[in-house]
Short mmCIF file of C-alpha atoms in Angstrom, two decimals:
data_model
loop_
_atom_site.label_atom_id
_atom_site.label_comp_id
_atom_site.label_asym_id
_atom_site.label_seq_id
_atom_site.Cartn_x
_atom_site.Cartn_y
_atom_site.Cartn_z
CA LEU Q 28 -2.11 -7.05 12.86
CA LEU Q 29 -1.94 -4.78 9.95
CA SER Q 30 1.50 -6.13 9.11
CA ASN Q 31 0.36 -9.49 9.70
CA THR Q 32 -2.37 -9.18 7.30
CA PHE Q 33 -0.20 -8.23 4.59
CA LEU Q 34 2.05 -11.24 5.22
CA LEU Q 35 -0.94 -13.74 5.09
CA LEU Q 36 -1.24 -12.07 1.74
CA GLY Q 37 2.16 -13.07 0.67
CA PHE Q 38 4.20 -9.93 0.89
CA THR Q 39 7.40 -9.79 1.98
CA GLN Q 40 8.63 -7.43 4.79
CA SER Q 41 11.08 -5.24 3.56
CA SER Q 42 14.59 -5.72 5.64
CA LEU Q 43 15.64 -2.36 5.11
CA ASP Q 44 12.51 -0.67 6.37
CA HIS Q 45 10.03 -2.88 8.82
CA GLY Q 46 6.82 -0.55 7.63
CA VAL Q 47 7.24 -1.35 3.59
CA TYR Q 48 6.15 -4.51 2.11
CA ILE Q 49 6.23 -5.99 -1.40
CA GLY Q 50 4.13 -8.37 -3.14
CA GLU Q 51 2.30 -9.30 -6.28
CA VAL Q 52 -1.48 -9.54 -6.92
CA ASN Q 53 -2.21 -11.11 -10.21
CA GLY Q 54 1.55 -10.77 -11.16
CA ASP Q 55 1.37 -7.48 -11.01
CA LYS Q 56 4.18 -5.62 -8.45
CA VAL Q 57 2.67 -4.11 -5.49
CA ILE Q 58 4.40 -2.07 -2.74
CA VAL Q 59 2.80 -1.06 0.59
CA ALA Q 60 4.23 1.53 3.05
CA ILE Q 61 2.46 1.80 6.44
CA PHE Q 62 2.97 4.28 9.21
CA VAL Q 63 1.07 4.10 12.16
CA ASP Q 64 -2.45 4.36 10.52
CA ASP Q 65 -1.67 5.59 7.48
CA VAL Q 66 -1.04 3.21 4.46
CA LEU Q 67 0.32 4.15 0.77
CA ILE Q 68 -0.22 1.42 -1.89
CA ALA Q 69 1.62 1.52 -4.98
CA SER Q 70 1.73 -0.26 -8.50
CA ALA Q 71 1.37 0.24 -12.11
CA SER Q 72 -2.08 -1.91 -11.87
CA LEU Q 73 -5.00 0.19 -10.81
CA GLU Q 74 -6.38 -3.74 -10.21
CA ALA Q 75 -3.97 -4.76 -8.18
CA ILE Q 76 -4.42 -1.63 -5.96
CA SER Q 77 -8.28 -1.93 -5.56
CA ASN Q 78 -7.70 -5.71 -4.60
CA ILE Q 79 -5.57 -4.78 -1.79
CA LYS Q 80 -7.84 -2.25 -0.57
CA ALA Q 81 -10.75 -4.67 -1.00
CA LYS Q 82 -8.65 -6.86 1.21
CA LEU Q 83 -7.95 -4.48 3.81
CA ALA Q 84 -11.56 -3.56 3.91
CA GLU Q 85 -12.46 -7.01 4.94
CA LYS Q 86 -10.63 -6.96 8.16
CA PHE Q 87 -10.36 -2.98 8.75
CA THR Q 88 -12.40 0.21 8.63
CA VAL Q 89 -11.03 2.20 5.53
CA LYS Q 90 -10.83 5.63 4.39
CA ASP Q 91 -9.82 5.95 0.68
CA MET Q 92 -8.27 9.15 0.53
CA GLY Q 93 -7.75 9.27 -3.05
CA LEU Q 94 -4.59 9.94 -5.15
CA ALA Q 95 -1.78 10.74 -2.70
CA LYS Q 96 -0.13 13.81 -2.61
CA GLU Q 97 1.81 13.68 0.46
CA PHE Q 98 3.05 10.62 2.77
CA LEU Q 99 5.25 11.56 5.68
CA SER Q 100 6.14 14.94 4.77
CA ILE Q 101 7.30 13.73 1.23
CA ARG Q 102 5.54 15.08 -1.96
CA ILE Q 103 4.25 12.87 -4.40
CA ARG Q 104 4.12 13.43 -8.39
CA GLN Q 105 1.92 11.16 -10.44
CA SER Q 106 1.98 10.77 -14.27
CA ARG Q 107 -1.22 8.72 -15.66
CA GLY Q 108 0.41 5.99 -18.06
CA ARG Q 109 3.92 5.83 -16.99
#
């Protein structure tokens, strides 16, 4: 059901990893990684991320965990403005 939601939003499922979806929101690239019930949304645009989170909240119970520090045992470092 979650995967269908991203397909309906115009995202394309990666052929290399079926848990990864790539799409655009208002011209901004968005990459989404899904593992079971964990979702990581990446984009240079905070507006695009907020848009996707709002669309998910329309269909699912969503808990925003804030900025990601780790996903699937991979540490994530983020730099603002880069």
